[in-house]
CSV table of C-alpha atoms and ligand atoms in Angstrom, one decimal:
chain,number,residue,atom,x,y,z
A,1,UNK,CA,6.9,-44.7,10.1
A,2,UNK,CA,9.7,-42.1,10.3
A,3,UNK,CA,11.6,-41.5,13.0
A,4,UNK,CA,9.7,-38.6,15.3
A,5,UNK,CA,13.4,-36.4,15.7
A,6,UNK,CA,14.4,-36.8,11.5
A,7,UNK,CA,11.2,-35.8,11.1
A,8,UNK,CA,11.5,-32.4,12.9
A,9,UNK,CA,15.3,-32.7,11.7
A,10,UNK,CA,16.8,-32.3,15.4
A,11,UNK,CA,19.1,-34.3,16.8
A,12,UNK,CA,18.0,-36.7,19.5
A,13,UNK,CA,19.5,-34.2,22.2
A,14,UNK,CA,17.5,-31.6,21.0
A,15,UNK,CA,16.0,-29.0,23.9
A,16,UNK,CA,12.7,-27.8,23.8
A,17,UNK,CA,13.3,-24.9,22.3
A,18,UNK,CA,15.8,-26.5,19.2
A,19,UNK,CA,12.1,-28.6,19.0
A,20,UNK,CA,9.8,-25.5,18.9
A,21,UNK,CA,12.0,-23.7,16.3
A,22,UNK,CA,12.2,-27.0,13.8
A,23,UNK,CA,8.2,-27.4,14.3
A,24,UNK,CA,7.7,-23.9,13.6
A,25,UNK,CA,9.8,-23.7,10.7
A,26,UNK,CA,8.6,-26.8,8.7
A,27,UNK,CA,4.6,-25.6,9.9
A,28,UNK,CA,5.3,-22.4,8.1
A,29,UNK,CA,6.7,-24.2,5.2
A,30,UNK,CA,4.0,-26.5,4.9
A,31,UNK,CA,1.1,-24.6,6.1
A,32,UNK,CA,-2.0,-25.3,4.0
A,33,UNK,CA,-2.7,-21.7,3.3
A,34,UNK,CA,0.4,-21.7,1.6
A,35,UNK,CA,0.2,-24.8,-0.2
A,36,UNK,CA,-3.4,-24.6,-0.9
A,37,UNK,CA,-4.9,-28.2,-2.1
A,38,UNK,CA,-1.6,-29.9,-1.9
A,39,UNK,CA,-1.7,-33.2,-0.1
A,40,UNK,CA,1.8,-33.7,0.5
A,41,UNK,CA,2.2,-30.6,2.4
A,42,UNK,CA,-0.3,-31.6,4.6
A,43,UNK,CA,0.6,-34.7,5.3
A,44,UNK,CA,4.1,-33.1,6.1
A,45,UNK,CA,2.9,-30.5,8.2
A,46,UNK,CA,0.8,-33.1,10.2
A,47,UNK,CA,3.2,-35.4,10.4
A,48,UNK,CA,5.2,-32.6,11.7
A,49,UNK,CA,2.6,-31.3,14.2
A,50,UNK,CA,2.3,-35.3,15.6
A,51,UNK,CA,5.9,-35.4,16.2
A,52,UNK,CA,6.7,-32.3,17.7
A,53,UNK,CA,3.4,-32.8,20.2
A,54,UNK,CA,5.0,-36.2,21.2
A,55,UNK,CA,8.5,-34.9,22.0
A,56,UNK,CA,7.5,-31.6,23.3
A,57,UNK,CA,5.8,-34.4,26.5
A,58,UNK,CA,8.5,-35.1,28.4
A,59,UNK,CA,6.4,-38.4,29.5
A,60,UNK,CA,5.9,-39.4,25.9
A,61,UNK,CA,9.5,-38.3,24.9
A,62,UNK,CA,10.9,-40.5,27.3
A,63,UNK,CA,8.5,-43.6,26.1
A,64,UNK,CA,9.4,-42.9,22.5
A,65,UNK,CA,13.2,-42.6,23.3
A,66,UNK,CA,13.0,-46.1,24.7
A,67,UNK,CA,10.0,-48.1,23.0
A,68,UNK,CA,9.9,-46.0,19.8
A,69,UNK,CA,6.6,-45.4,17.7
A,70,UNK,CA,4.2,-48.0,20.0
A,71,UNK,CA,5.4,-46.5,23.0
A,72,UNK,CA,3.7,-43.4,22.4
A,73,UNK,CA,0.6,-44.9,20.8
A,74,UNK,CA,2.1,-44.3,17.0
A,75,UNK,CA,3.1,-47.5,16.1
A,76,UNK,CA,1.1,-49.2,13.1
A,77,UNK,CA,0.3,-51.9,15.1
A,78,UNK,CA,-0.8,-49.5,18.0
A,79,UNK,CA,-4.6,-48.4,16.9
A,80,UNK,CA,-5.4,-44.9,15.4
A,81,UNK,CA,-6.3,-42.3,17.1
A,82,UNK,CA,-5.0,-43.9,21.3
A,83,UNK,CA,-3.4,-40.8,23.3
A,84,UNK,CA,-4.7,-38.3,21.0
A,85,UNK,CA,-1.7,-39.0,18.7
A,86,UNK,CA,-3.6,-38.4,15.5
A,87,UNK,CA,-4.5,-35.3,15.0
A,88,UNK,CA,-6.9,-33.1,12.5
A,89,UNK,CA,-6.4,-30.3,10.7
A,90,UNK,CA,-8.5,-28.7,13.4
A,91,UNK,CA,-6.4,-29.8,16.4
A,92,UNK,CA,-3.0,-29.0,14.8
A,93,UNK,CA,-5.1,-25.1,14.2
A,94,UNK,CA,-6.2,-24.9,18.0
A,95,UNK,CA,-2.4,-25.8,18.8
A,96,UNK,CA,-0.9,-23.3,16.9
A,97,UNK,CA,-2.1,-20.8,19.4
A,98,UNK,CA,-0.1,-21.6,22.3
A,99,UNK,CA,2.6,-22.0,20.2
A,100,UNK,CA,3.1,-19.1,17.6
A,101,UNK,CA,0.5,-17.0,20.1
A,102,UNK,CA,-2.2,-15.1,19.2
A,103,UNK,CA,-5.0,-16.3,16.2
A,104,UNK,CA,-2.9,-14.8,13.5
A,105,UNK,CA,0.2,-16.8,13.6
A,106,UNK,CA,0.8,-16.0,10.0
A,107,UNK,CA,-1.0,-12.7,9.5
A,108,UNK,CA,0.9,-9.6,10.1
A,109,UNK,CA,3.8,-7.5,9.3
A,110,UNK,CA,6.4,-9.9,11.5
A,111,UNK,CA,5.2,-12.7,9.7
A,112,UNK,CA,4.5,-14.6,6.7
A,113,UNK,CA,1.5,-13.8,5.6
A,114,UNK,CA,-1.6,-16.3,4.8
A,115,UNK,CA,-4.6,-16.4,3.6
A,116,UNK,CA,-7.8,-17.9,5.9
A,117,UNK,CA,-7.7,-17.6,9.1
A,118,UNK,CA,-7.6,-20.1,12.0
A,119,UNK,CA,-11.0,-18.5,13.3
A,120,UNK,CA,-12.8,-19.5,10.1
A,121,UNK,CA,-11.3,-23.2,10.6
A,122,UNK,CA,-12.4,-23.4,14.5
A,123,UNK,CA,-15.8,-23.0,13.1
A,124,UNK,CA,-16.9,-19.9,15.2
A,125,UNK,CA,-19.0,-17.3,13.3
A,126,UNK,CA,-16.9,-14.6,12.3
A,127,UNK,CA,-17.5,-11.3,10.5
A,128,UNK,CA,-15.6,-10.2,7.8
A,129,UNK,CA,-12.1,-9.2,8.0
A,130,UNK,CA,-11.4,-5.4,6.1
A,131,UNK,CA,-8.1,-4.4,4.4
A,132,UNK,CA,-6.9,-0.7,3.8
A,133,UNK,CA,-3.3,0.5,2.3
A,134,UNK,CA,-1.7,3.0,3.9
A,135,UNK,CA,0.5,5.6,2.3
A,136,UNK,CA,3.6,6.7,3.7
A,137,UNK,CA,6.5,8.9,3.3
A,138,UNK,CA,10.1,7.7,4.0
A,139,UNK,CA,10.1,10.5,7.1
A,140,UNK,CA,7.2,7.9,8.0
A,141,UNK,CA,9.2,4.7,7.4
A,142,UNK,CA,12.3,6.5,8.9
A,143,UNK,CA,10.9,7.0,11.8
A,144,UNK,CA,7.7,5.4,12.1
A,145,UNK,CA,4.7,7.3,13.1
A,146,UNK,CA,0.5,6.9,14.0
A,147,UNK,CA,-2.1,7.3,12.0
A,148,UNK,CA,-5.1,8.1,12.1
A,149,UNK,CA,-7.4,6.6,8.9
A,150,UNK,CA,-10.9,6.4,8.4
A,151,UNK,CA,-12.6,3.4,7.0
A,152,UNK,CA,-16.6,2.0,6.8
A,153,UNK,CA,-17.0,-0.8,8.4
A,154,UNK,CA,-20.4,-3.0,9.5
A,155,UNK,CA,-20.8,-1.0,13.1
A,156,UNK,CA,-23.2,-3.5,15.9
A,157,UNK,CA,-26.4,-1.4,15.5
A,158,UNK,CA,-26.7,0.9,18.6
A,159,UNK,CA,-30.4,1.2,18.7
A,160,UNK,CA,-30.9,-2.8,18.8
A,161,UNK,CA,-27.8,-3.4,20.3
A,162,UNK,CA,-27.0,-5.4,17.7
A,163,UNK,CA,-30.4,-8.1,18.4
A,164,UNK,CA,-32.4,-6.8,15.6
A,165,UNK,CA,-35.9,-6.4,17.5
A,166,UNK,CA,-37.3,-2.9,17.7
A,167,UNK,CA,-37.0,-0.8,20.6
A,168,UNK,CA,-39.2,-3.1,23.8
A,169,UNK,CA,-39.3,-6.1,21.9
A,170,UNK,CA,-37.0,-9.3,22.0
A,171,UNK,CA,-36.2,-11.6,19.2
A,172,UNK,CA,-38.2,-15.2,20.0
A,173,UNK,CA,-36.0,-18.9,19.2
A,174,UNK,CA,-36.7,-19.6,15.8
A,175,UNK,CA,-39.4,-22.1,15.0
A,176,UNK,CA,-38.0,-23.9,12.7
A,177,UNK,CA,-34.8,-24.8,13.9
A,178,UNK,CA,-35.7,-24.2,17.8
A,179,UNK,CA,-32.7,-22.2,18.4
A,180,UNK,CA,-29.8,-24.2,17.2
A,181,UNK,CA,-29.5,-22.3,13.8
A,182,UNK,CA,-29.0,-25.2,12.1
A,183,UNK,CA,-31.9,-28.0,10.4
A,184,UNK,CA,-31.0,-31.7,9.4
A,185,UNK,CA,-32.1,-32.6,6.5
A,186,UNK,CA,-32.3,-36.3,5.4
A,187,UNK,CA,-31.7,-37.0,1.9
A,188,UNK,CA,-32.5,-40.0,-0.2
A,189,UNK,CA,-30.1,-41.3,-2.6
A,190,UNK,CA,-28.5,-43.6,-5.2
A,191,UNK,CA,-26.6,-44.8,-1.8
A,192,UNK,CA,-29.6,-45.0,0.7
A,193,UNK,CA,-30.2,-42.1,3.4
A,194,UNK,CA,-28.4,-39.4,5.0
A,195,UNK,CA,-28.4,-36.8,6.9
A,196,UNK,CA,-27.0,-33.6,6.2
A,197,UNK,CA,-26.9,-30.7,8.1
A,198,UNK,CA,-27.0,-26.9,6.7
A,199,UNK,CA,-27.6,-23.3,8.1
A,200,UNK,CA,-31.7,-22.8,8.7
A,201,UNK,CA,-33.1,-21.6,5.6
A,202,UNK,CA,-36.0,-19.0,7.9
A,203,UNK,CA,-32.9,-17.5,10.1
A,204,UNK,CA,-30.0,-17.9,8.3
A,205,UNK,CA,-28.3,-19.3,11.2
A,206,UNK,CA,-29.0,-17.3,14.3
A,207,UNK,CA,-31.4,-19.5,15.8
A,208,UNK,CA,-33.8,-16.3,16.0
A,209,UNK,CA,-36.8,-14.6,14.6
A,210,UNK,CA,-37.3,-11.0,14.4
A,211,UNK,CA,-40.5,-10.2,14.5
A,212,UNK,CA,-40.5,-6.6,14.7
A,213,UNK,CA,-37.5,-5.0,13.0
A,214,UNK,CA,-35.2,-2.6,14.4
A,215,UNK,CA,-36.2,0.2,11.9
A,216,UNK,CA,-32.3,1.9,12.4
A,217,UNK,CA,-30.7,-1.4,10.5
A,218,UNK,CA,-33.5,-3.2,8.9
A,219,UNK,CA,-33.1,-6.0,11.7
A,220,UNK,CA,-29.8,-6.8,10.6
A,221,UNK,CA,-28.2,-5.7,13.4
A,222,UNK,CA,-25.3,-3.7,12.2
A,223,UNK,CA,-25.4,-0.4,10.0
A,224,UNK,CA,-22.4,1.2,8.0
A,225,UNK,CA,-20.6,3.5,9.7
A,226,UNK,CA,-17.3,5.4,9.3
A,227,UNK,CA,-14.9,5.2,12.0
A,228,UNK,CA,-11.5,6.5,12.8
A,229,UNK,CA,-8.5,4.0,14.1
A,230,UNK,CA,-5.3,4.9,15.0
A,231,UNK,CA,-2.6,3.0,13.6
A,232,UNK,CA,0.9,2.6,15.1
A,233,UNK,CA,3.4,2.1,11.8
A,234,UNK,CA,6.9,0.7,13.2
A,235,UNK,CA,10.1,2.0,12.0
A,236,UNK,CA,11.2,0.6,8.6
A,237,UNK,CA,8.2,-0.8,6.9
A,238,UNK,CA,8.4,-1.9,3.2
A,239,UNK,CA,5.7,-1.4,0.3
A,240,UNK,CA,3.7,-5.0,0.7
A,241,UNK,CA,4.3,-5.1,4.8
A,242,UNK,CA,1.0,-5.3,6.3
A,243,UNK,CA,-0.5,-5.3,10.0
A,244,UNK,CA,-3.4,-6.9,11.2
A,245,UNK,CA,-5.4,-5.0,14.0
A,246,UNK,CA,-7.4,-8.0,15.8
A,247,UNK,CA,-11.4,-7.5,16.4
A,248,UNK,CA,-11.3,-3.9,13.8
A,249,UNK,CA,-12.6,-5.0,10.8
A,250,UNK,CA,-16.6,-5.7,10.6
A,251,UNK,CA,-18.4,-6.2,13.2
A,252,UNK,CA,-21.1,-8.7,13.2
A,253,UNK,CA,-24.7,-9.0,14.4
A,254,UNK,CA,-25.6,-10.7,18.1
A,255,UNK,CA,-23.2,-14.3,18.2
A,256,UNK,CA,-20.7,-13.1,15.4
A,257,UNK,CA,-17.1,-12.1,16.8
A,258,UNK,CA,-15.7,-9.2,14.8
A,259,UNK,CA,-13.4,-9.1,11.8
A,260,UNK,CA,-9.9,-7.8,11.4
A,261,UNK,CA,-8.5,-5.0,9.7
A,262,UNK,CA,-5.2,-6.0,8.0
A,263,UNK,CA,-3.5,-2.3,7.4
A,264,UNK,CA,-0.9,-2.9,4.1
A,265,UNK,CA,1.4,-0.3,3.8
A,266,UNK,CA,2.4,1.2,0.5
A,267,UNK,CA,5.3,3.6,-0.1
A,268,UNK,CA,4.7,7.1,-1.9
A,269,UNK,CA,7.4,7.5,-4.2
A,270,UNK,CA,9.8,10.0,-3.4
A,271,UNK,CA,10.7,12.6,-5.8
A,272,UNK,CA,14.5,12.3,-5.7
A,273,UNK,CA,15.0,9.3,-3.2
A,274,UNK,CA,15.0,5.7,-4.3
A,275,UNK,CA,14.8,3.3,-1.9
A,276,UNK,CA,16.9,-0.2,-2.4
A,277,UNK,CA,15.9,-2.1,0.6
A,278,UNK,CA,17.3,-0.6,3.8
A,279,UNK,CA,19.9,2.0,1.0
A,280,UNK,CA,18.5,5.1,-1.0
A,281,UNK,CA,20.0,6.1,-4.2
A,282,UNK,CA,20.1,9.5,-4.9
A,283,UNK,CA,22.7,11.2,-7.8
A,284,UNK,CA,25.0,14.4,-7.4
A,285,UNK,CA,26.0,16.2,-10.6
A,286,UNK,CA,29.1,17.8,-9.8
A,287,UNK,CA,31.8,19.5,-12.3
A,288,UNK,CA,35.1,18.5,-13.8
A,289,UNK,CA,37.4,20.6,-11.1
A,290,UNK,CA,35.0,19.2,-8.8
A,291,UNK,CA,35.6,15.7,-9.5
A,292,UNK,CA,39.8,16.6,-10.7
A,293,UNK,CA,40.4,18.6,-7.5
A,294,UNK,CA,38.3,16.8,-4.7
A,295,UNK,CA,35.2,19.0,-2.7
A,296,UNK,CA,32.9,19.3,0.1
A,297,UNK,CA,29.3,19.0,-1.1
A,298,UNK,CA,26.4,19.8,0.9
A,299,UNK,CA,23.1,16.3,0.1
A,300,UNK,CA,20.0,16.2,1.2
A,301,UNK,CA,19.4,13.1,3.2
A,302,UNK,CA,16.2,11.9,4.5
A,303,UNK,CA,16.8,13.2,7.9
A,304,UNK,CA,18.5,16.7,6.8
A,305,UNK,CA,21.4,18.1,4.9
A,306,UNK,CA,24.5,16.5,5.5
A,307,UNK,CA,28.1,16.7,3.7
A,308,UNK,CA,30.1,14.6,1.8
A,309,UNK,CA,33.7,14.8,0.5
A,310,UNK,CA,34.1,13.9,-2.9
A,311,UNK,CA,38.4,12.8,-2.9
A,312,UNK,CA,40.1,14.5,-5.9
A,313,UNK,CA,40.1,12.3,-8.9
A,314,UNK,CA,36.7,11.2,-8.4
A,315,UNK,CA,35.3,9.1,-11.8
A,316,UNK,CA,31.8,9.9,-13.3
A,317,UNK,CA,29.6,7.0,-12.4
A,318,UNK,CA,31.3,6.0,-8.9
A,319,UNK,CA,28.9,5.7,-6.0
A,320,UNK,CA,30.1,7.2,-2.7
A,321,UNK,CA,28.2,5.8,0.6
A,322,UNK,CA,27.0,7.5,3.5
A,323,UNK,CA,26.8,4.9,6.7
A,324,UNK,CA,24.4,5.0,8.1
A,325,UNK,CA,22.4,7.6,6.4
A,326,UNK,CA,19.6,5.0,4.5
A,327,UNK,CA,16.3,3.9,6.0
A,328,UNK,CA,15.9,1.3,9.3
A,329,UNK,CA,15.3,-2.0,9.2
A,330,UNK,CA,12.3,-3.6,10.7
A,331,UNK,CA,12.6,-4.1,14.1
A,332,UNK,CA,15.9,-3.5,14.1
A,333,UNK,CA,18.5,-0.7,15.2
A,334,UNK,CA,20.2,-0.5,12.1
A,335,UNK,CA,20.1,1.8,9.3
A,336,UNK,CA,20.8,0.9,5.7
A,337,UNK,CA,23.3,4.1,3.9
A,338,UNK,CA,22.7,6.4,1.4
A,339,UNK,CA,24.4,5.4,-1.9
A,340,UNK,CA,25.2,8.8,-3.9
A,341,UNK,CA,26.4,8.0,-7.3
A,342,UNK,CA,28.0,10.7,-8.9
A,343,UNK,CA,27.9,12.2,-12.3
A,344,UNK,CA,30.9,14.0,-13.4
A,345,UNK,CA,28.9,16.8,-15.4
A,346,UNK,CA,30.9,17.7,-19.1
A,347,UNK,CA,29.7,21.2,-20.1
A,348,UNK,CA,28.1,21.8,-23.6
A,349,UNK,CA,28.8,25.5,-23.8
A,350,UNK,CA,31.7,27.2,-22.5
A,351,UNK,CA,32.7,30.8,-22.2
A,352,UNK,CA,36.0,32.5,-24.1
A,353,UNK,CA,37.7,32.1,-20.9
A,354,UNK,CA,36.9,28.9,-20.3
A,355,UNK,CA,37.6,27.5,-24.0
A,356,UNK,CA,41.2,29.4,-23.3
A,357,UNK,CA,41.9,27.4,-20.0
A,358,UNK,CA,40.7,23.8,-22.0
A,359,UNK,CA,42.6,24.6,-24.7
A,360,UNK,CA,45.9,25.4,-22.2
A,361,UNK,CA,45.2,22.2,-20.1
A,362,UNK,CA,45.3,20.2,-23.4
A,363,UNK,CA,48.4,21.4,-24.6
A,364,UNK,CA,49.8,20.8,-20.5
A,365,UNK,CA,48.3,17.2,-20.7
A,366,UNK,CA,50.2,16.2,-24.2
A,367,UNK,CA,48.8,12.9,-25.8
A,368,UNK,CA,45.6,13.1,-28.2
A,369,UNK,CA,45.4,9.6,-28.1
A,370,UNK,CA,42.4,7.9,-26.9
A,371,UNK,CA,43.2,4.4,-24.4
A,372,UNK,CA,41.3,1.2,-25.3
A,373,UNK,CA,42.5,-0.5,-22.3
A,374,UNK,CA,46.0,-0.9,-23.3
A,375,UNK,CA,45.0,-2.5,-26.5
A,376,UNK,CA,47.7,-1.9,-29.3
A,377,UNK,CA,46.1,-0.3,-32.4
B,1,ZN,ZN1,-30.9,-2.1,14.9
B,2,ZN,ZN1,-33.8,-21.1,12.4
């Protein structure tokens, strides 16, 4: 058995909170949603969960600091299962709550991202969750903003409340599984009997019988509606970031707790702005006395005009940056810059004048000779 601090990787002085932050980063590593079917990970992830459980008890910590893996009912001598120190899937699921908080420890903008949720795990009925994307502008992602969207969802029926049964009349237990929802079934095989256990076939799982109908939803229970939801967008979001609202997604019938509505947010391209990370990238075309002589040049930024000195002997292609000036980070003060490269812009067609002063500013200058970096021809 390894030893319950290497396996965290903290040292044996660690403080809670050194312990919290090592569990929390190998969980997340080796969570099974994202290392679907992979044994190893979940060995690692519960091997993780065991030691960090242990060593978060100050009583246990203290046993296994001094008698190692028996004293805190671990050792391989020491019996599965004593002290509740092997744990299931299931338990390691129901712990994550108090520890990452809430039942979406890896579903929402500040996090990771994951696919099933713990809810579905725990084994309580849940209705569907919903997604939506959600356009926005960088004035949005500069400085975030609410939204209102609309979306159709499964709405609890209002004239059933949600039972079903018409209007005056009550759904009765269901006869075939008296209420429980669920019907054992014992099957004869190659290996003998046994008994397996499966949603009632007559009520799906409810436990109860509609005998008359709601007529507004077909005794389902919920209808389709459209409904409106405000959405608060934080400051800084990127194309892919994504927010789960908790209990907004479908709601189910009578029993069923609601889905949620994960909100991804996609970026509308901007016509002239391009975003790199927290920077945006925009080009200036400026002229050849321009760039020779140095200027003040008025750029749009994504919170106004703004100016910007272009120093005399400026160089087509050289990228001048504004501080401060590019989009926030996520929950963060700071602001990325806007990155202006400039173009030094050679005219094509020039008027007598003009051609005069070129031709009089190459005779001033002297050598025709091109440079190839100091190469000798
Ligand atoms: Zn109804
Ligand atoms: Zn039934």
């Amino acid at each position: 058995m390894r030893d319950l601090y290497e396996i965290l990787g903290v040292d044996k002085g660690a403080s809670k909170d050194e312990l919290k932050r090592a569990y929390r980063n190998i969980a997340k590593k080796y969570h099974p949603d994202r290392n679907p079917d992979n044994k190893e990970a979940e060995q690692k992830f519960k091997e993780a969960a065991e030691a960090y459980a242990a060593l978060n008890d100050d009583n246990k910590r203290a046993k296994y600091d001094q008698f190692g893996h028996a004293g805190v009912g671990m050792g391989d001598m020491g019996g599965q299962g004593f002290d509740g120190m092997h744990f299931s899937m299931e338990d390691i699921f129901s712990q994550f709550g108090s520890i990452f908080g809430g039942r979406h420890p890896f579903e929402d903008i500040f996090g990771m991202g994951g696919g099933t949720t713990q809810s579905a795990r725990s084994g309580y009925r849940k209705a569907k969750d919903l997604r939506v994307s959600l356009q926005l502008e960088f004035i949005d992602i500069l400085n975030g903003t609410e939204k209102t969207i609309k979306i159709k969802r499964n709405e609890t029926c209002k004239t059933c409340d949600g039972s079903g049964a018409k209007q005056g009349t009550h759904p009765t237990q269901c006869k075939q599984c008296n209420g429980s929802g669920q019907v054992r079934q014992v099957r004869q095989s190659f290996f003998g009997q046994s008994v397996v256990v499966t949603d009632c076939p007559l009520c799906h799982g409810s436990g109860e019988f509609i005998e008359n109908p709601c007529s507004s939803c077909n005794g389902s229970g919920i209808r389709r509606e459209t409904v409106s939801i405000k959405v608060k967008v934080p400051k800084g979001v990127e194309n892919g970031n994504y927010m789960t609202l908790d209990r907004q997604g479908n709601k189910g019938g009578k029993g069923i707790q609601p889905g949620d509505l994960l909100v991804f947010f996609e970026e509308k391209p901007h016509e002239y702005f391009v975003r790199n990370g927290t920077d945006i990238i925009l080009e200036a075309h400026i002229e050849i006395a321009q760039a020779v002589l140095g200027d003040s040049i008025t750029v749009p930024t994504i919170d106004g005009k703004a100016s910007l000195k272009i120093p005399k002997g400026m160089q087509s292609g050289q990228v001048l940056r504004m501080r401060g000036k590019g989009l926030p980070r996520l929950r963060s003060n700071y602001r990325g810059d806007q990155l202006i490269r400039i173009i030094v812009e050679i005219p094509t067609s020039l008027s007598k004048q003009e051609k005069n002063l070129y031709n009089e500013l190459d005779k001033i200058s002297g050598s025709k000779n091109p440079s190839f970096n100091k190469m000798e021809l």
